[in-house]
Amino acid sequence: MTRRAVVIGAGLAGMLAAAALSGATDEVIVLDRDDLPDKPEHRKGLPQGRHAHLLMAGGLAAMEGLVPGVDMRRHLLDAGAHELSLGSGMLALTPEGWFRRWRHESPRMFACSRALLDWAVRDAVLTHTKVEVRRATVVELTGDAGRVDGVRVSSADGDTSLEADFVVDASGRGSRVTHWLGGLGVTGVKERTVDSGLVNATRVYRTPEGAERFPLTVLQADPYAGRPGRSGMILPIEGGRWMVSLAGTRGGEPPADPDGFLRYALDLPDPIVGRLVSGAQPLTDVHISRSTSNSRRYLEKAREWPEGFVALGDAVATFNPAYGQGMAVAALGARVLDDEIRRGGLGADGLARRVQRGVARSVEAAWAMAVGQDVWYPRTRGGRPSVADRLVTRYSRRLTRAATGSYEAAAALWDITSLTAGPERLFRPGTLLAVLNGPLLPALEGPPLTEGERDVLRALDRTP
Ligand SMILES: Cc1cc2nc3c(=O)[nH]c(=O)nc-3n(C[C@H](O)[C@H](O)[C@H](O)COP(=O)(O)OP(=O)(O)OC[C@H]3O[C@@H](n4cnc5c(N)ncnc54)[C@H](O)[C@@H]3O)c2cc1C
């Protein structure tokens, strides 16, 4: 008998899950409601694709080995992604001051358009496995509370059912998983939303001549100042372009008109983003996104869970994009699925439940990081700082302050934000000592630019 897996959604979580399933089944069918482009192009079903996406090192590490025979780092670099060092390739202003740039080794980040990343991963999976993608919208799961045995789909050919031995929901933030499970009799799944009301505004520019090696520039929002958070970022992407994303929480939202966009960038706690883009040539309009809340479905806590079904990626949890974690968490979830399949085979009893619990564990660190900061914004809905939040925040702010002038502290922070280490990294003796000692070097008064970068900034600056 043919063993078939069906994956709902051909985004990052879906394609990586399909790769994980391909070795354990005869057939993997990925269903997406969208028409998938055969080159790196924006598509309707991925509205967030217009905005800056950084892939953290922990996400890339989880992706390595999922697609047989593909060195994912090499594949992304060949496709045009930039590899940036967290320690030396970034200018970052935090609520505690500017980070220094260190020559030492540090985790890497990958910068490219979301269209390129998704296309490159999809291409790798479709070229190196027997996974097949079909255009169809899934409307419900079939089966019962004990086992999911397929999906009902709606497509250009009408409504049909597709049987499957295993189904993965990777349909993203708008997933109807709770409703679908309810239809099978699996009820009582708790959900939580913590919403800072963040609005993202993004515009793409041509990278100015001479600025090709200018570092990734990030001005982080300050959750602790008692006012709306405002942030800005210049991300180098493929094709000689800068993706410039501005973001503000409720009450501090960036505007969509080009003049307002520039003014907003210049009014950030440091004007560097505004000064750089004031002399750069825009290639697009300003695009706005409001789908930015932290939302979590506690599927792993459901009293009963059907065999043959798991949910991954944004279908389980979404994060304020300012923390750049969603794709890495999606990859970690696919890795959990892969590990469990390798351990006991796809037919092992209780596999789906174990995967769902493992996925929840891989969500935890990113969730704590995002929600632990967002609850401090004055107009956040869905959560206020608890006693535990206050304690953790006091410690993490001291760590960040220490990281502005201590390599040991900076290295701990990089490991945590890039999801290459879990929260236990915060409490290693070396980290504790670095936090106690605080910054060993004096605070920087401005961005740590090289002479050449200062020239680039001066040459681009058109502000009065
Ligand atoms: C503004 C913004 C910026 C972000 N920046 C970052 C960042 O810097 N770094 C980072 O790691 N993350 C970032 N994220 C988060 C990241 O976009 C998501 O975490 C990631 O897309 C999750 O992947 P996914 O595969 O779970 O879902 P998606 O990428 O949303 O894919 C879901 C897929 O399912 C399909 N689909 C939906 N419903 C159905 C259905 N019923 N039937 C068939 N197909 C269906 C859709 O067409 C889509 O292709 C950002 C998010 C936003 C909103």
Coordinates of C-alpha atoms and ligand atoms in Angstrom, one line a residue:
M1 CA 0.0 0.0 0.0
T2 CA 1.3 3.5 -0.8
R3 CA 2.1 5.6 2.2
R4 CA 1.1 9.2 1.6
A5 CA 1.8 12.3 3.5
V6 CA -0.1 15.6 2.8
V7 CA 1.3 19.0 3.9
I8 CA -1.0 22.0 4.0
G9 CA 1.0 25.1 2.9
A10 CA 4.2 25.4 0.8
G11 CA 5.8 28.1 2.9
L12 CA 9.1 27.5 4.8
A13 CA 7.6 25.2 7.4
G14 CA 5.6 23.2 4.8
M15 CA 8.5 22.6 2.4
L16 CA 10.9 21.6 5.2
A17 CA 8.3 19.3 6.7
A18 CA 7.8 17.8 3.3
A19 CA 11.5 17.1 3.1
A20 CA 11.5 15.5 6.5
L21 CA 8.6 13.2 5.4
S22 CA 10.0 12.3 2.0
G23 CA 12.3 9.6 3.3
A24 CA 9.5 7.8 5.3
T25 CA 6.7 7.8 2.7
D26 CA 6.1 6.8 -0.9
E27 CA 4.4 10.1 -1.7
V28 CA 4.4 13.6 -0.2
I29 CA 1.9 16.1 -1.6
V30 CA 2.1 19.7 -0.6
L31 CA -1.1 21.7 -1.1
D32 CA -1.0 25.5 -1.4
R33 CA -3.9 27.8 -2.2
D34 CA -1.4 30.1 -4.0
D35 CA 0.1 29.9 -7.5
L36 CA 3.8 29.3 -6.7
P37 CA 6.2 31.2 -8.9
D38 CA 9.1 29.3 -10.5
K39 CA 11.5 32.1 -9.7
P40 CA 12.1 34.3 -6.6
E41 CA 9.0 36.4 -6.9
H42 CA 6.6 37.9 -4.3
R43 CA 3.3 36.0 -4.0
K44 CA -0.1 36.9 -2.6
G45 CA -0.2 34.0 0.0
L46 CA 2.9 35.4 1.7
P47 CA 2.1 39.0 2.4
Q48 CA 4.9 39.3 4.9
G49 CA 7.3 38.6 2.0
R50 CA 7.4 42.3 1.3
H51 CA 9.2 42.9 4.6
A52 CA 12.7 42.4 5.9
H53 CA 13.4 38.8 6.9
L54 CA 16.6 37.7 8.6
L55 CA 17.3 34.0 9.0
M56 CA 19.0 33.3 12.3
A57 CA 21.9 30.8 12.6
G58 CA 19.8 28.4 14.7
G59 CA 17.3 28.3 11.8
L60 CA 19.9 27.5 9.2
A61 CA 21.4 24.8 11.5
A62 CA 18.0 23.2 11.8
M63 CA 17.6 23.2 8.0
E64 CA 21.0 21.5 7.4
G65 CA 20.5 17.8 6.7
L66 CA 16.7 18.1 6.1
V67 CA 17.0 18.0 2.3
P68 CA 19.1 15.0 1.3
G69 CA 22.3 16.0 -0.4
V70 CA 21.8 19.8 0.0
D71 CA 24.2 22.0 1.9
M72 CA 21.6 24.6 2.7
R73 CA 24.1 27.3 3.5
R74 CA 25.9 26.9 0.2
H75 CA 22.6 26.7 -1.6
L76 CA 21.3 30.0 -0.1
L77 CA 24.6 31.7 -0.8
D78 CA 24.6 30.5 -4.4
A79 CA 21.1 31.7 -4.8
G80 CA 22.2 35.2 -3.8
A81 CA 21.7 35.5 0.0
H82 CA 24.2 37.5 2.1
E83 CA 25.8 35.9 5.0
L84 CA 26.4 38.4 7.8
S85 CA 28.3 38.1 11.1
L86 CA 26.3 39.1 14.1
G87 CA 29.5 40.2 15.8
S88 CA 31.2 42.3 13.1
G89 CA 28.7 42.7 10.2
M90 CA 26.1 44.7 12.1
L91 CA 25.6 48.2 13.5
A92 CA 23.0 47.8 16.3
L93 CA 21.6 50.4 18.7
T94 CA 19.9 48.6 21.6
P95 CA 17.9 50.2 24.5
E96 CA 21.1 50.0 26.4
G97 CA 23.4 51.6 23.9
W98 CA 25.4 50.8 20.7
F99 CA 26.9 47.3 20.3
R100 CA 30.6 47.2 19.5
R101 CA 31.9 45.3 16.5
W102 CA 34.1 42.4 17.4
R103 CA 36.6 40.6 15.2
H104 CA 36.0 37.2 17.0
E105 CA 33.8 34.4 15.6
S106 CA 30.1 34.9 16.0
P107 CA 26.9 33.3 14.7
R108 CA 25.9 34.1 11.2
M109 CA 22.7 35.5 9.8
F110 CA 21.3 35.2 6.3
A111 CA 19.8 38.2 4.6
C112 CA 17.8 38.1 1.3
S113 CA 14.3 38.7 0.2
R114 CA 11.7 36.3 1.6
A115 CA 10.8 35.5 -2.0
L116 CA 14.4 34.3 -2.7
L117 CA 14.6 32.3 0.5
D118 CA 11.3 30.4 -0.1
W119 CA 12.1 29.8 -3.7
A120 CA 15.5 28.5 -2.9
V121 CA 14.2 26.1 -0.2
R122 CA 11.3 25.0 -2.5
D123 CA 13.7 24.4 -5.4
A124 CA 16.0 22.3 -3.2
V125 CA 13.2 20.2 -1.9
L126 CA 11.5 19.7 -5.3
T127 CA 14.9 18.9 -7.0
H128 CA 16.2 16.5 -4.4
T129 CA 13.1 14.6 -3.2
K130 CA 9.9 13.2 -4.7
V131 CA 7.8 15.9 -3.0
E132 CA 5.0 17.2 -5.3
V133 CA 3.2 20.6 -5.0
R134 CA -0.4 21.0 -6.0
R135 CA -2.6 24.1 -6.1
A136 CA -5.6 23.6 -3.8
T137 CA -7.1 25.1 -0.6
V138 CA -7.6 22.8 2.3
V139 CA -11.0 23.3 3.9
E140 CA -11.0 20.7 6.6
L141 CA -9.3 17.6 8.1
T142 CA -10.9 14.2 7.8
G143 CA -10.9 11.4 10.3
D144 CA -11.8 11.5 14.0
A145 CA -10.4 12.5 17.3
G146 CA -8.2 9.4 17.3
R147 CA -6.7 9.7 13.9
V148 CA -6.5 12.2 11.0
D149 CA -6.8 10.3 7.7
G150 CA -6.8 13.1 5.1
V151 CA -8.0 16.5 4.1
R152 CA -10.9 18.0 2.2
V153 CA -9.7 20.3 -0.5
S154 CA -11.3 22.9 -2.8
S155 CA -9.6 23.5 -6.1
A156 CA -10.3 24.6 -9.7
D157 CA -11.6 21.0 -10.2
G158 CA -14.2 21.3 -7.4
D159 CA -14.2 19.8 -3.9
T160 CA -12.5 16.5 -3.2
S161 CA -11.0 14.5 -0.4
L162 CA -7.4 13.3 -0.3
E163 CA -6.5 10.4 1.9
A164 CA -3.2 10.5 3.8
D165 CA -1.4 8.5 6.4
F166 CA 0.1 11.7 7.8
V167 CA -1.0 15.3 7.6
V168 CA 1.0 18.4 8.5
D169 CA -0.6 21.8 8.9
A170 CA 1.9 24.4 7.9
S171 CA -0.7 26.9 6.6
G172 CA 0.8 29.8 8.6
R173 CA -0.6 32.5 10.8
G174 CA -4.1 32.3 9.4
S175 CA -4.4 28.5 10.0
R176 CA -7.8 27.2 10.9
V177 CA -6.3 24.3 12.9
T178 CA -8.3 24.8 16.1
H179 CA -11.5 25.0 14.1
W180 CA -10.5 21.9 12.0
L181 CA -9.6 19.9 15.1
G182 CA -12.9 21.0 16.7
G183 CA -14.7 19.4 13.7
L184 CA -13.0 16.1 14.7
G185 CA -14.0 16.4 18.3
V186 CA -10.6 17.7 19.6
T187 CA -11.7 20.7 21.6
G188 CA -10.5 23.1 24.3
V189 CA -7.2 24.1 22.7
K190 CA -6.1 27.3 24.5
E191 CA -4.8 30.3 22.6
R192 CA -3.0 33.4 23.7
T193 CA -2.3 36.7 21.8
V194 CA 0.0 39.4 23.0
D195 CA -0.3 42.3 20.6
S196 CA 1.9 45.4 20.7
G197 CA 0.0 46.8 17.6
L198 CA 3.3 46.9 15.7
V199 CA 3.0 48.2 12.1
N200 CA 5.9 47.5 9.7
A201 CA 6.6 49.8 6.8
T202 CA 9.1 48.6 4.2
R203 CA 10.6 50.2 1.1
V204 CA 13.3 48.7 -1.2
Y205 CA 16.1 50.9 -2.5
R206 CA 19.0 50.3 -4.9
T207 CA 22.2 49.8 -2.9
P208 CA 24.1 53.0 -3.5
E209 CA 27.4 52.7 -5.3
G210 CA 30.2 52.3 -2.8
A211 CA 27.8 51.1 -0.1
E212 CA 27.8 47.4 -1.2
R213 CA 29.7 46.4 2.0
F214 CA 27.9 48.7 4.4
P215 CA 26.8 46.7 7.4
L216 CA 23.3 45.6 8.3
T217 CA 22.0 48.5 10.4
V218 CA 19.5 48.0 13.1
L219 CA 17.9 50.5 15.5
Q220 CA 16.0 48.5 18.1
A221 CA 12.9 49.7 19.7
D222 CA 12.9 50.4 23.5
P223 CA 10.1 48.5 25.3
Y224 CA 11.1 50.0 28.7
A225 CA 10.8 53.7 28.0
G226 CA 7.0 53.9 28.8
R227 CA 6.2 55.0 25.2
P228 CA 5.5 53.3 21.9
G229 CA 8.5 51.5 20.4
R230 CA 10.0 52.7 17.2
S231 CA 12.7 50.9 15.2
G232 CA 14.4 50.8 11.8
M233 CA 16.6 48.5 9.8
I234 CA 18.5 48.5 6.6
L235 CA 19.0 44.9 5.3
P236 CA 21.2 44.2 2.3
I237 CA 19.4 41.8 0.0
E238 CA 20.1 40.1 -3.3
G239 CA 20.2 42.0 -6.6
G240 CA 22.2 45.0 -5.1
R241 CA 19.2 46.2 -3.0
W242 CA 18.6 47.5 0.4
M243 CA 15.3 46.5 2.2
V244 CA 14.5 49.3 4.6
S245 CA 11.9 48.4 7.3
L246 CA 10.6 50.8 9.9
A247 CA 8.3 49.6 12.6
G248 CA 6.3 51.2 15.5
T249 CA 4.1 49.8 18.2
R250 CA 0.6 51.1 18.8
G251 CA 0.7 54.9 18.9
G252 CA 4.0 55.1 17.2
E253 CA 3.2 53.5 13.8
P254 CA 5.3 54.5 10.7
P255 CA 3.5 56.2 7.8
A256 CA 3.1 54.8 4.3
D257 CA 3.9 58.0 2.4
P258 CA 7.5 58.4 1.2
D259 CA 8.1 61.8 2.9
G260 CA 6.7 60.6 6.2
F261 CA 8.7 57.4 5.8
L262 CA 12.0 59.4 5.6
R263 CA 11.0 61.7 8.4
Y264 CA 10.1 58.7 10.7
A265 CA 13.6 57.2 10.0
L266 CA 15.3 60.5 10.8
D267 CA 13.4 60.8 14.1
L268 CA 14.5 57.4 15.4
P269 CA 16.9 57.5 18.4
D270 CA 19.8 57.8 15.9
P271 CA 19.2 59.3 12.4
I272 CA 21.6 56.9 10.6
V273 CA 18.9 55.0 8.7
G274 CA 17.3 58.2 7.6
R275 CA 20.6 59.7 6.6
L276 CA 21.6 56.7 4.6
V277 CA 18.3 56.4 2.7
S278 CA 18.0 60.1 2.1
G279 CA 20.5 59.7 -0.7
A280 CA 19.5 56.3 -2.0
Q281 CA 17.2 55.6 -5.0
P282 CA 13.9 54.0 -4.0
L283 CA 12.7 51.1 -6.2
T284 CA 9.3 50.5 -4.7
D285 CA 6.5 52.2 -2.8
V286 CA 6.2 51.8 1.0
H287 CA 4.4 48.6 1.9
I288 CA 2.6 48.2 5.3
S289 CA 2.0 45.1 7.4
R290 CA -0.1 44.8 10.5
S291 CA 0.0 41.0 11.0
T292 CA 2.6 41.2 13.8
S293 CA 1.1 40.0 17.0
N294 CA 2.5 37.2 19.2
S295 CA -0.1 34.4 19.0
R296 CA 0.2 30.9 20.3
R297 CA -2.0 27.9 20.1
Y298 CA -1.2 25.5 22.9
L299 CA -1.9 22.4 20.8
E300 CA 0.5 20.3 22.8
K301 CA -1.8 20.7 25.9
A302 CA -4.9 19.3 24.2
R303 CA -6.4 16.6 26.3
E304 CA -6.4 14.2 23.4
W305 CA -4.4 14.3 20.1
P306 CA -5.1 12.4 16.9
E307 CA -2.5 10.1 15.4
G308 CA -1.3 11.2 12.0
F309 CA -1.4 14.9 12.4
V310 CA 0.9 17.7 13.5
A311 CA 1.0 21.5 13.1
L312 CA 4.2 23.5 12.5
G313 CA 5.5 27.0 12.0
D314 CA 3.2 30.0 12.3
A315 CA 0.2 27.7 12.5
V316 CA 1.5 27.0 16.1
A317 CA 3.0 30.3 17.1
T318 CA 3.8 33.7 15.6
F319 CA 6.1 36.3 17.0
N320 CA 6.5 40.1 16.8
P321 CA 8.7 40.2 13.7
A322 CA 11.1 42.7 15.3
Y323 CA 12.8 39.7 17.0
G324 CA 13.4 37.9 13.7
Q325 CA 12.5 34.4 15.0
G326 CA 9.6 32.9 13.1
M327 CA 11.4 31.2 10.2
A328 CA 14.0 29.8 12.6
V329 CA 11.3 28.4 14.8
A330 CA 9.5 26.9 11.7
A331 CA 12.8 25.2 10.8
L332 CA 13.3 23.9 14.3
G333 CA 9.8 22.4 14.2
A334 CA 10.5 20.5 10.9
R335 CA 13.7 19.3 12.6
V336 CA 11.7 17.9 15.5
L337 CA 9.5 16.0 13.0
D338 CA 12.6 14.7 11.2
D339 CA 14.2 13.5 14.4
E340 CA 11.1 11.7 15.6
I341 CA 10.6 10.0 12.2
R342 CA 14.2 8.8 12.3
R343 CA 13.9 7.6 15.9
G344 CA 10.8 5.4 15.5
G345 CA 9.4 5.6 12.0
L346 CA 6.3 7.4 10.8
G347 CA 4.0 4.7 12.1
A348 CA 5.3 4.8 15.7
D349 CA 2.5 5.0 18.3
G350 CA 2.1 8.4 19.8
L351 CA 4.5 10.0 17.2
A352 CA 2.2 12.9 16.4
R353 CA 1.8 13.9 20.1
R354 CA 5.6 13.6 20.7
V355 CA 6.3 15.9 17.7
Q356 CA 3.6 18.4 18.8
R357 CA 5.2 18.6 22.3
G358 CA 8.7 18.9 20.8
V359 CA 7.5 21.7 18.5
A360 CA 6.1 23.5 21.6
R361 CA 9.5 23.2 23.3
S362 CA 11.2 24.7 20.2
V363 CA 8.7 27.6 20.3
E364 CA 9.3 28.4 24.0
A365 CA 12.6 30.4 23.9
A366 CA 11.4 32.7 21.0
W367 CA 8.0 33.1 22.6
A368 CA 9.5 34.1 26.0
M369 CA 11.9 36.6 24.3
A370 CA 9.2 38.3 22.2
V371 CA 6.4 38.4 24.8
G372 CA 8.8 39.2 27.6
Q373 CA 9.6 42.4 25.8
D374 CA 6.3 43.3 24.2
V375 CA 4.4 43.3 27.5
W376 CA 6.3 46.4 28.5
Y377 CA 4.9 48.6 25.7
P378 CA 2.2 50.8 27.3
R379 CA -0.5 50.0 24.8
T380 CA 0.1 46.3 24.4
R381 CA -3.0 44.1 24.5
G382 CA -3.1 40.7 26.0
G383 CA -0.5 40.9 28.7
R384 CA 1.2 43.1 31.4
P385 CA 4.6 42.4 33.0
S386 CA 4.3 39.8 35.8
V387 CA 6.7 39.5 38.7
A388 CA 8.7 36.9 36.8
D389 CA 8.8 39.2 33.7
R390 CA 10.3 42.0 35.9
L391 CA 13.0 39.7 37.3
V392 CA 13.9 38.3 33.8
T393 CA 13.8 41.7 32.3
R394 CA 16.1 43.2 34.9
Y395 CA 18.7 40.4 34.2
S396 CA 18.4 40.6 30.4
R397 CA 18.8 44.4 30.4
R398 CA 21.9 44.0 32.5
L399 CA 23.2 41.4 30.0
T400 CA 22.5 43.7 27.1
R401 CA 24.2 46.6 28.9
A402 CA 27.2 44.4 29.6
A403 CA 27.2 43.3 25.9
T404 CA 27.8 46.9 24.8
G405 CA 31.3 46.6 26.2
S406 CA 32.1 42.9 27.0
Y407 CA 32.7 40.2 24.4
E408 CA 31.7 37.4 26.9
A409 CA 28.3 39.1 27.4
A410 CA 27.9 39.8 23.7
A411 CA 28.6 36.2 22.8
A412 CA 25.9 35.0 25.2
L413 CA 23.4 37.4 23.7
W414 CA 24.2 36.4 20.2
D415 CA 23.7 32.7 21.0
I416 CA 20.3 33.3 22.5
T417 CA 19.0 35.7 19.8
S418 CA 20.2 33.5 17.0
L419 CA 18.6 30.4 18.7
T420 CA 21.9 28.5 18.7
A421 CA 21.6 28.0 22.4
G422 CA 18.6 27.7 24.8
P423 CA 17.8 30.0 27.7
E424 CA 20.2 28.0 30.0
R425 CA 23.0 30.0 28.2
L426 CA 21.9 33.0 30.2
F427 CA 22.9 31.3 33.5
R428 CA 26.3 29.8 32.5
P429 CA 29.0 30.9 35.0
G430 CA 30.8 32.9 32.3
T431 CA 27.6 34.8 31.4
L432 CA 26.7 35.4 35.1
L433 CA 30.2 36.8 35.7
A434 CA 30.0 39.0 32.6
V435 CA 26.7 40.4 33.7
L436 CA 28.1 41.1 37.2
N437 CA 31.1 42.9 35.7
G438 CA 29.0 45.0 33.3
P439 CA 30.5 46.6 30.3
L440 CA 34.3 46.6 30.4
L441 CA 34.7 49.2 27.7
P442 CA 33.1 52.7 27.8
A443 CA 29.8 53.3 26.1
L444 CA 29.9 54.3 22.4
E445 CA 28.4 57.7 21.6
G446 CA 27.5 56.8 18.0
P447 CA 27.6 53.9 15.6
P448 CA 31.0 52.1 15.4
L449 CA 31.7 53.0 11.8
T450 CA 35.0 52.5 9.9
E451 CA 36.5 55.5 8.1
G452 CA 35.2 54.1 4.8
E453 CA 31.7 53.7 6.2
R454 CA 31.8 57.2 7.5
D455 CA 32.6 58.4 4.0
V456 CA 29.7 56.4 2.6
L457 CA 27.3 58.0 5.1
R458 CA 28.6 61.5 4.4
A459 CA 28.3 61.0 0.7
L460 CA 24.7 59.8 0.9
D461 CA 23.4 62.2 3.5
R462 CA 21.0 64.7 1.9
T463 CA 19.5 65.9 5.1
P464 CA 19.8 69.6 6.0
Ligands
LIG1 C1 6.4 41.8 8.7 C2 7.1 40.5 9.1 C3 8.4 40.4 9.1 C4 9.0 39.1 9.5 N1 10.4 39.1 9.6 C5 11.0 37.9 10.0 C6 12.4 37.8 10.2 O1 13.1 38.7 10.0 N2 12.9 36.6 10.5 C7 12.1 35.5 10.7 O2 12.6 34.4 11.1 N3 10.7 35.6 10.6 C8 10.2 36.7 10.3 N4 8.8 36.8 10.1 C9 8.0 35.6 10.4 C10 7.9 34.7 9.2 O3 7.4 35.4 8.1 C11 7.0 33.5 9.5 O4 7.4 33.0 10.8 C12 7.2 32.4 8.5 O5 6.6 32.8 7.3 C13 6.4 31.1 8.9 O6 6.4 30.2 7.9 P1 5.2 29.2 7.7 O7 5.7 28.3 6.6 O8 4.8 28.6 9.0 O9 4.0 30.1 7.2 P2 3.9 30.9 5.8 O10 5.2 31.3 5.4 O11 2.9 32.0 6.1 O12 3.3 29.9 4.8 C14 1.9 29.4 4.8 C15 1.6 28.9 3.5 O13 0.3 28.2 3.6 C16 -0.5 28.5 2.5 N5 -1.9 28.3 2.9 C17 -2.6 29.0 3.9 N6 -3.8 28.5 4.1 C18 -3.9 27.5 3.3 C19 -5.0 26.5 3.0 N7 -6.1 26.5 3.7 N8 -4.8 25.6 2.0 C20 -3.6 25.5 1.3 N9 -2.6 26.4 1.5 C21 -2.7 27.3 2.5 C22 -0.2 30.0 2.1 O14 -0.5 30.3 0.8 C23 1.4 29.9 2.4 O15 2.1 29.5 1.2 C24 8.2 38.0 9.8 C25 6.8 38.1 9.7 C26 6.2 39.4 9.4 C27 4.7 39.5 9.4

